[in-house]
PDB file of C-alpha atoms in Angstrom:
ATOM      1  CA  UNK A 292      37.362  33.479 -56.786  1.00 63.00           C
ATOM      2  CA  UNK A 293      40.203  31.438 -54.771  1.00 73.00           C
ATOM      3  CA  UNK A 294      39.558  33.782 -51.841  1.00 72.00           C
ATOM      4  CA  UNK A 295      36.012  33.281 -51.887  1.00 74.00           C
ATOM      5  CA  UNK A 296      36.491  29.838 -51.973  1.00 77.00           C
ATOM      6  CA  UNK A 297      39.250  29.712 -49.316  1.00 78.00           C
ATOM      7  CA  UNK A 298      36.939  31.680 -46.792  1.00 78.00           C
ATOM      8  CA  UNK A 299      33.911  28.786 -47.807  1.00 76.00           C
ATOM      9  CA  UNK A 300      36.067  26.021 -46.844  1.00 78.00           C
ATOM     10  CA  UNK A 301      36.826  27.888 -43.596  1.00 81.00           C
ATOM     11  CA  UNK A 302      33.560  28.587 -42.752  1.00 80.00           C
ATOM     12  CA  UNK A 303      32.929  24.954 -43.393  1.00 80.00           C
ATOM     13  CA  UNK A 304      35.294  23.732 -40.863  1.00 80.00           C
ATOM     14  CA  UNK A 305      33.789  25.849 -38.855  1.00 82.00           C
ATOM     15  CA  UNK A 306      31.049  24.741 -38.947  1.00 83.00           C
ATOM     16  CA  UNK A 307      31.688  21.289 -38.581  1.00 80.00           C
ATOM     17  CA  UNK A 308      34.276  21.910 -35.110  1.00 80.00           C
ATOM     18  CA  UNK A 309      31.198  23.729 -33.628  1.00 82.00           C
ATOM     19  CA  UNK A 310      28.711  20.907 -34.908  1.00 80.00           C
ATOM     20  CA  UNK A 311      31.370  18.292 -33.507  1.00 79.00           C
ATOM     21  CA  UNK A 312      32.403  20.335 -30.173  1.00 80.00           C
ATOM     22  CA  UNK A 313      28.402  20.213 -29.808  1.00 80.00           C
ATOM     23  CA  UNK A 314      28.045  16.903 -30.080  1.00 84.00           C
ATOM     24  CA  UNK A 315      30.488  16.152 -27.626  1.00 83.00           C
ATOM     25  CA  UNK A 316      28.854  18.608 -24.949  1.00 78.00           C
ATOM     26  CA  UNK A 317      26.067  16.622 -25.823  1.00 80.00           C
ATOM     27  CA  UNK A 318      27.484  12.891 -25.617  1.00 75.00           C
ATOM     28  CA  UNK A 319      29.070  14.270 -22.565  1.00 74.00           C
ATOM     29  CA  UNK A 320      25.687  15.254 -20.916  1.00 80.00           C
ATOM     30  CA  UNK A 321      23.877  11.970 -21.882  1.00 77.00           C
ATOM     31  CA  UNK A 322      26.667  10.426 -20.267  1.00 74.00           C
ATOM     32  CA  UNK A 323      27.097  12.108 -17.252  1.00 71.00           C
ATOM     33  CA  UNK A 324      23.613  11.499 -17.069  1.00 74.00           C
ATOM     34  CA  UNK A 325      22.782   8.690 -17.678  1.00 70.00           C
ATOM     35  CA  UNK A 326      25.818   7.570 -14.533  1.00 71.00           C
ATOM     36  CA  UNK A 327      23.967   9.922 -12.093  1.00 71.00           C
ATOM     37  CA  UNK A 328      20.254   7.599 -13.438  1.00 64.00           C
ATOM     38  CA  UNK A 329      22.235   4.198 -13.570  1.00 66.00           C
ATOM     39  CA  UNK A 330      23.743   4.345  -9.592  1.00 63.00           C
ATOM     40  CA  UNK A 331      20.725   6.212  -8.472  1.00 69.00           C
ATOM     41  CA  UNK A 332      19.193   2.782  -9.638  1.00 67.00           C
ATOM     42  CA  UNK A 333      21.511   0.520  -8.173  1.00 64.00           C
ATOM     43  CA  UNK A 334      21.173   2.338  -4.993  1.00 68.00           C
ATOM     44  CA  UNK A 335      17.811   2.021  -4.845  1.00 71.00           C
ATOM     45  CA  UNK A 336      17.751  -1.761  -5.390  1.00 69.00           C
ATOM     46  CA  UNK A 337      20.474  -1.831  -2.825  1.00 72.00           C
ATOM     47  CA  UNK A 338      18.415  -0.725  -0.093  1.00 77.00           C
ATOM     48  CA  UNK A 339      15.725  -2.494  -1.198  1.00 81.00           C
ATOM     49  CA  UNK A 340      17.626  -5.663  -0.260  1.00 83.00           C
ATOM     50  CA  UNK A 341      19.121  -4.800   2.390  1.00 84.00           C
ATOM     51  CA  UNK A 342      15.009  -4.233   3.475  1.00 86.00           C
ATOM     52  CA  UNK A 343      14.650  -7.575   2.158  1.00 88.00           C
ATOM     53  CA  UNK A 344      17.466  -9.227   3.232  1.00 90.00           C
ATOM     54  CA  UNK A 345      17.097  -8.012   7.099  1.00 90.00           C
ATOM     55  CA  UNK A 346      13.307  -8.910   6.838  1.00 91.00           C
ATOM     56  CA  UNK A 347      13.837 -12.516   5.999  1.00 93.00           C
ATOM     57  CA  UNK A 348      16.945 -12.727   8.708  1.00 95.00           C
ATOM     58  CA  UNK A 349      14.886 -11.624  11.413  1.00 94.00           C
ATOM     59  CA  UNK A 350      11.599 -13.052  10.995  1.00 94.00           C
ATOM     60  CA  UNK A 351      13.515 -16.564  10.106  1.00 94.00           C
ATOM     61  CA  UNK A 352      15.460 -16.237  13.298  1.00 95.00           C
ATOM     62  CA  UNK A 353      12.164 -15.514  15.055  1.00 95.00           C
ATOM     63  CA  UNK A 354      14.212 -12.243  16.322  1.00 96.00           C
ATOM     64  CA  UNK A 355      10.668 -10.315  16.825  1.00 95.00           C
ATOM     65  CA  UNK A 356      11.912  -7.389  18.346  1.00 93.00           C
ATOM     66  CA  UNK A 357      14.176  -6.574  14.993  1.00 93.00           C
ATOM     67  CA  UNK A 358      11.294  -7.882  13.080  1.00 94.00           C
ATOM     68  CA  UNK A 359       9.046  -5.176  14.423  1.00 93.00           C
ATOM     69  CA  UNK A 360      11.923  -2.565  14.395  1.00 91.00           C
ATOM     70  CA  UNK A 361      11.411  -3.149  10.338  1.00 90.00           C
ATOM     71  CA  UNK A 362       7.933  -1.340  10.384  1.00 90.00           C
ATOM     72  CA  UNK A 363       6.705   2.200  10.909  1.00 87.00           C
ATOM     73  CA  UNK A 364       5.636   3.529  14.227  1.00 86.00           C
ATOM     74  CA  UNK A 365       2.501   4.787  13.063  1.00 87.00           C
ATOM     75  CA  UNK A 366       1.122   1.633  11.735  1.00 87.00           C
ATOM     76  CA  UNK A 367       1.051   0.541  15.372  1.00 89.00           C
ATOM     77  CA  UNK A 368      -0.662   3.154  16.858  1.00 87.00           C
ATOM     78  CA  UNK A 369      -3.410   2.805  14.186  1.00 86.00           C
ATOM     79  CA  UNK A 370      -4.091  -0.597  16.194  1.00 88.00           C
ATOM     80  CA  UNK A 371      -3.362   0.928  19.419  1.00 87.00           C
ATOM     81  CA  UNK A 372      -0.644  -1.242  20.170  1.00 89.00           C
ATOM     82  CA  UNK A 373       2.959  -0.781  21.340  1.00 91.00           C
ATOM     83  CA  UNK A 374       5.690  -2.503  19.291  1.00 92.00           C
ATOM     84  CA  UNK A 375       6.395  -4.341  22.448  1.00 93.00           C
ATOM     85  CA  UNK A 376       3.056  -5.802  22.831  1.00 92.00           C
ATOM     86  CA  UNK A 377       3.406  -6.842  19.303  1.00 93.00           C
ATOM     87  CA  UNK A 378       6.710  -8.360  19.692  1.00 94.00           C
ATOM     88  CA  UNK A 379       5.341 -10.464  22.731  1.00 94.00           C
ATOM     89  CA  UNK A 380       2.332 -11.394  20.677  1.00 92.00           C
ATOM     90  CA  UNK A 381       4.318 -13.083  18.220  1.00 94.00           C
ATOM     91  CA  UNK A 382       6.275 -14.872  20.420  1.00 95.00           C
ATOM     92  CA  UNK A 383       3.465 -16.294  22.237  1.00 92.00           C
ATOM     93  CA  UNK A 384       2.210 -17.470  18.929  1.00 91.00           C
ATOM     94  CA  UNK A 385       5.062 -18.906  17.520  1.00 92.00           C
ATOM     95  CA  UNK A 386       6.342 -20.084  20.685  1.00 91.00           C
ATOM     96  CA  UNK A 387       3.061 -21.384  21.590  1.00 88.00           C
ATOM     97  CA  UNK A 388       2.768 -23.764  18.178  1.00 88.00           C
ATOM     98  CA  UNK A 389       5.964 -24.847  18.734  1.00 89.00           C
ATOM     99  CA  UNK A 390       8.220 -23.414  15.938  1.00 92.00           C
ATOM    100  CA  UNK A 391      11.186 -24.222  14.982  1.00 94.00           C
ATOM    101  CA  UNK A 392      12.284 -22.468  11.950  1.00 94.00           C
ATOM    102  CA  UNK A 393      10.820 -20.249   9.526  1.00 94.00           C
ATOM    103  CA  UNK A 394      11.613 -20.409   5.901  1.00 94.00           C
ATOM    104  CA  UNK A 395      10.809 -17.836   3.366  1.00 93.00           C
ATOM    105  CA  UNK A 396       9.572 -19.610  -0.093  1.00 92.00           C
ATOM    106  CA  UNK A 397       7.879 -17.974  -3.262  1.00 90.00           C
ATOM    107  CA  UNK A 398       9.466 -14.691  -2.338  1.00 89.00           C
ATOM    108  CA  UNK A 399       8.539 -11.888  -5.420  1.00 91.00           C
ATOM    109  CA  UNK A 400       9.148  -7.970  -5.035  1.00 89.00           C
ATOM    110  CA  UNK A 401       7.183  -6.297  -7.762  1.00 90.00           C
ATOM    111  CA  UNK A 402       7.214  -2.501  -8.932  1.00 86.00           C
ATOM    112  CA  UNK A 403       4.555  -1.321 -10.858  1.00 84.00           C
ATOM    113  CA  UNK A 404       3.464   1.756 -12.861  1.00 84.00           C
ATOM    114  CA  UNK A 405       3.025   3.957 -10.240  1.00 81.00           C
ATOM    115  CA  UNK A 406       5.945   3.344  -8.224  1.00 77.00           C
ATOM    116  CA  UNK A 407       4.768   0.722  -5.714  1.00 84.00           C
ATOM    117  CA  UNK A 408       6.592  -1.545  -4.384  1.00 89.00           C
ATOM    118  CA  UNK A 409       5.247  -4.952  -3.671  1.00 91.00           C
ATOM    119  CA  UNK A 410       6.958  -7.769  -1.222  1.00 91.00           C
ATOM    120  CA  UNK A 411       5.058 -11.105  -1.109  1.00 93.00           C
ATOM    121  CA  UNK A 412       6.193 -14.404  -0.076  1.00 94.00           C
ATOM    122  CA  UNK A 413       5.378 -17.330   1.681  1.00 94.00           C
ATOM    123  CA  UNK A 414       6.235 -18.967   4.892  1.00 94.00           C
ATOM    124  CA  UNK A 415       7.144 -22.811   5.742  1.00 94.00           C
ATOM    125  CA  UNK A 416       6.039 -23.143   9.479  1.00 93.00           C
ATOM    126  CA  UNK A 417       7.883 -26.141  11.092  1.00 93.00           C
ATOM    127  CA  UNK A 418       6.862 -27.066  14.218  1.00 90.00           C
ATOM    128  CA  UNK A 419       7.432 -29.688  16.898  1.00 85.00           C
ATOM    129  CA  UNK A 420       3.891 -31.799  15.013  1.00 82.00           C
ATOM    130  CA  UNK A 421       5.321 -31.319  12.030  1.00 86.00           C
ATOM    131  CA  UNK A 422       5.629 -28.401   9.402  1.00 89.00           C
ATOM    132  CA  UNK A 423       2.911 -25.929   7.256  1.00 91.00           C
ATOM    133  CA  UNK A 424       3.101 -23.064   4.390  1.00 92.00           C
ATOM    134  CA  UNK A 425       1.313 -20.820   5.129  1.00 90.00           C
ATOM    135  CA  UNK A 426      -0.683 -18.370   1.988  1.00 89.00           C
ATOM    136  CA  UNK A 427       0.810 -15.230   0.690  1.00 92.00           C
ATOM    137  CA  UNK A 428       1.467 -12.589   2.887  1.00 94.00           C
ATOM    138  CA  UNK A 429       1.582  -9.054   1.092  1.00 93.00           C
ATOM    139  CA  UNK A 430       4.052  -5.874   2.039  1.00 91.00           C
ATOM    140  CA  UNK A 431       4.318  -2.533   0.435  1.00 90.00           C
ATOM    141  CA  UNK A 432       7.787  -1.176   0.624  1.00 88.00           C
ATOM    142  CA  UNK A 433       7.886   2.887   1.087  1.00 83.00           C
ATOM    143  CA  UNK A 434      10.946   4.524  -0.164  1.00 78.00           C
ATOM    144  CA  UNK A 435      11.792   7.141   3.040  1.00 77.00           C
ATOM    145  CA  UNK A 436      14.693   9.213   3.450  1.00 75.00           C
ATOM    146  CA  UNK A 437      16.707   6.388   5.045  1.00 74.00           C
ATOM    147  CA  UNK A 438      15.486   3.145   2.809  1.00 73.00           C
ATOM    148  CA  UNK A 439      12.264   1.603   2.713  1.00 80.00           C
ATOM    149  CA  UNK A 440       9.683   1.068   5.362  1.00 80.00           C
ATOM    150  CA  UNK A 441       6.857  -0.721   5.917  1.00 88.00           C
ATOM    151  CA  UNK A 442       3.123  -1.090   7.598  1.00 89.00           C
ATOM    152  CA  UNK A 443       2.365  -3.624  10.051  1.00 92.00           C
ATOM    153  CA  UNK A 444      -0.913  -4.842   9.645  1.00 91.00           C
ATOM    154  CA  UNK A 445      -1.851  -8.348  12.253  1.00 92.00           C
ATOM    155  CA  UNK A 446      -2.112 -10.448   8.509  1.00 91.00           C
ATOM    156  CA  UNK A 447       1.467 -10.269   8.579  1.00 93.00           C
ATOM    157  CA  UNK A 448       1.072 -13.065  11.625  1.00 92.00           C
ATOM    158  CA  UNK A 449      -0.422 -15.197   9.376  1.00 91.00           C
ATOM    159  CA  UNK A 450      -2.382 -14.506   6.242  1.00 91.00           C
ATOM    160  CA  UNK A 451      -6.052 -13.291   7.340  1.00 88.00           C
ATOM    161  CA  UNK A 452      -5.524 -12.609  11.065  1.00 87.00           C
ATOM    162  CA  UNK A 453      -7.214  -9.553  11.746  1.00 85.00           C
ATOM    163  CA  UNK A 454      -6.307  -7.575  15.592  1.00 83.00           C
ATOM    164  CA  UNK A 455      -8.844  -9.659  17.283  1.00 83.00           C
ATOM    165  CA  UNK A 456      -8.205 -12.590  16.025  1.00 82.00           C
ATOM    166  CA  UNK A 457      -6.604 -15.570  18.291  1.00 81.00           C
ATOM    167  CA  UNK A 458      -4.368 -18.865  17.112  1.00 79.00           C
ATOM    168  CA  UNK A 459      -5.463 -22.233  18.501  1.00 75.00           C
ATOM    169  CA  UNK A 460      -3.032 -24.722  18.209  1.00 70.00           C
ATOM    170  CA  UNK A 461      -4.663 -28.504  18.604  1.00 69.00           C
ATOM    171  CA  UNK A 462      -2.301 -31.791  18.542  1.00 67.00           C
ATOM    172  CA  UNK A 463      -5.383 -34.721  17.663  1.00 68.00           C
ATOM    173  CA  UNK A 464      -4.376 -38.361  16.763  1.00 69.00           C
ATOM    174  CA  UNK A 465      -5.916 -39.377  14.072  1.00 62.00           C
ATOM    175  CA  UNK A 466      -5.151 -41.697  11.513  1.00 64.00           C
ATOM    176  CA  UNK A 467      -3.702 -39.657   8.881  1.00 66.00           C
ATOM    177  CA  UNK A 468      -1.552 -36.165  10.120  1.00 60.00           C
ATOM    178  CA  UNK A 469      -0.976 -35.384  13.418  1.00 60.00           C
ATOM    179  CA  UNK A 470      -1.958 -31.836  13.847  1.00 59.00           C
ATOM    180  CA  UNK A 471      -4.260 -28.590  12.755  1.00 60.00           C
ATOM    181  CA  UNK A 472      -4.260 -24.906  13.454  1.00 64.00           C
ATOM    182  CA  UNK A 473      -7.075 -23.102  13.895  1.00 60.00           C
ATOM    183  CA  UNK A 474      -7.687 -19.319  13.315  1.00 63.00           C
ATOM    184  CA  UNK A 475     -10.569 -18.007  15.161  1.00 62.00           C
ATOM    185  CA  UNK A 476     -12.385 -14.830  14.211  1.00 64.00           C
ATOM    186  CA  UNK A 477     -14.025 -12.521  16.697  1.00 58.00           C
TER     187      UNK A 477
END
């Protein structure tokens, strides 16, 4: 009866070092796992902004041709434009209201459901008559192999511009403001 007893208390601890040794593999797993998860996450929001950050640097430093170095290739041939003609178009713009700095202001990024990643923001346009915000303008950031990229599309100008569009910029006295932009659509 002691033997049989004896061998129930062994297979008892037994049973309870394999239970335990299994739920260490398992703690083990969940946390080796949950590491790998956690700085696939923070690597992910790191590039994201860095995206961000170098967005906001050169479009606030009106440095177009790193601006437009941001965006994917293809989403200037779809307009049949070079990334140098773009680059000289905004400079003409901007240039040709007279800016002086661009600020970023309302500036959200947004994931939803599905995965998509959503950069909106808007801009404070000062110029030489005095300054503007401008509405929001709208990017969709595409995880790629090396970070995120982005489509250019002419409402990134300014809100609404479409690839025929043109920007009239009129300085008239009057007796309250001093200035007004006008979009023109073709």
């Amino acid at each position: 009866m002691e033997r049989r007893s004896q061998q129930y208390r062994q297979k008892k601890k037994r049973i309870l070092l394999m239970n335990g040794a299994a739920m260490t593999v398992l703690c083990a797993i969940f946390f080796v796992g949950y590491t790998i998860y956690s700085n696939k996450i923070k690597e992910e929001q790191s590039d994201l902004d860095l995206v961000v950050t170098n967005y906001e640097k050169a479009l606030s430093e009106q440095d177009f041709s790193s601006y437009i170095q941001l965006f994917a290739d293809e989403s200037f041939e779809s307009y049949g434009a070079t990334k140098e003609e773009i680059t000289q178009r905004y400079q003409a713009i901007f240039g040709g209201i007279g800016t002086k700095t661009l600020n970023f202001d309302a500036v959200r990024i947004k994931k939803n459901k599905s995965g998509e990643i959503t950069f909106s923001y808007q801009l404070v346009v000062a110029t030489q008559s005095g300054s503007f915000t401008t509405d929001d303008y709208q990017l969709v950031l595409e995880p790629k192999e090396n970070g995120y990229r982005m489509a250019w599309d002419p409402d990134l100008i300014f809100p609404g511009m479409s690839e025929k569009d043109t920007v009239q910029f009129n300085v008239d006295e009057v007796i309250r403001g001093t200035y007004s932009i006008a979009m023109e659509k073709n």
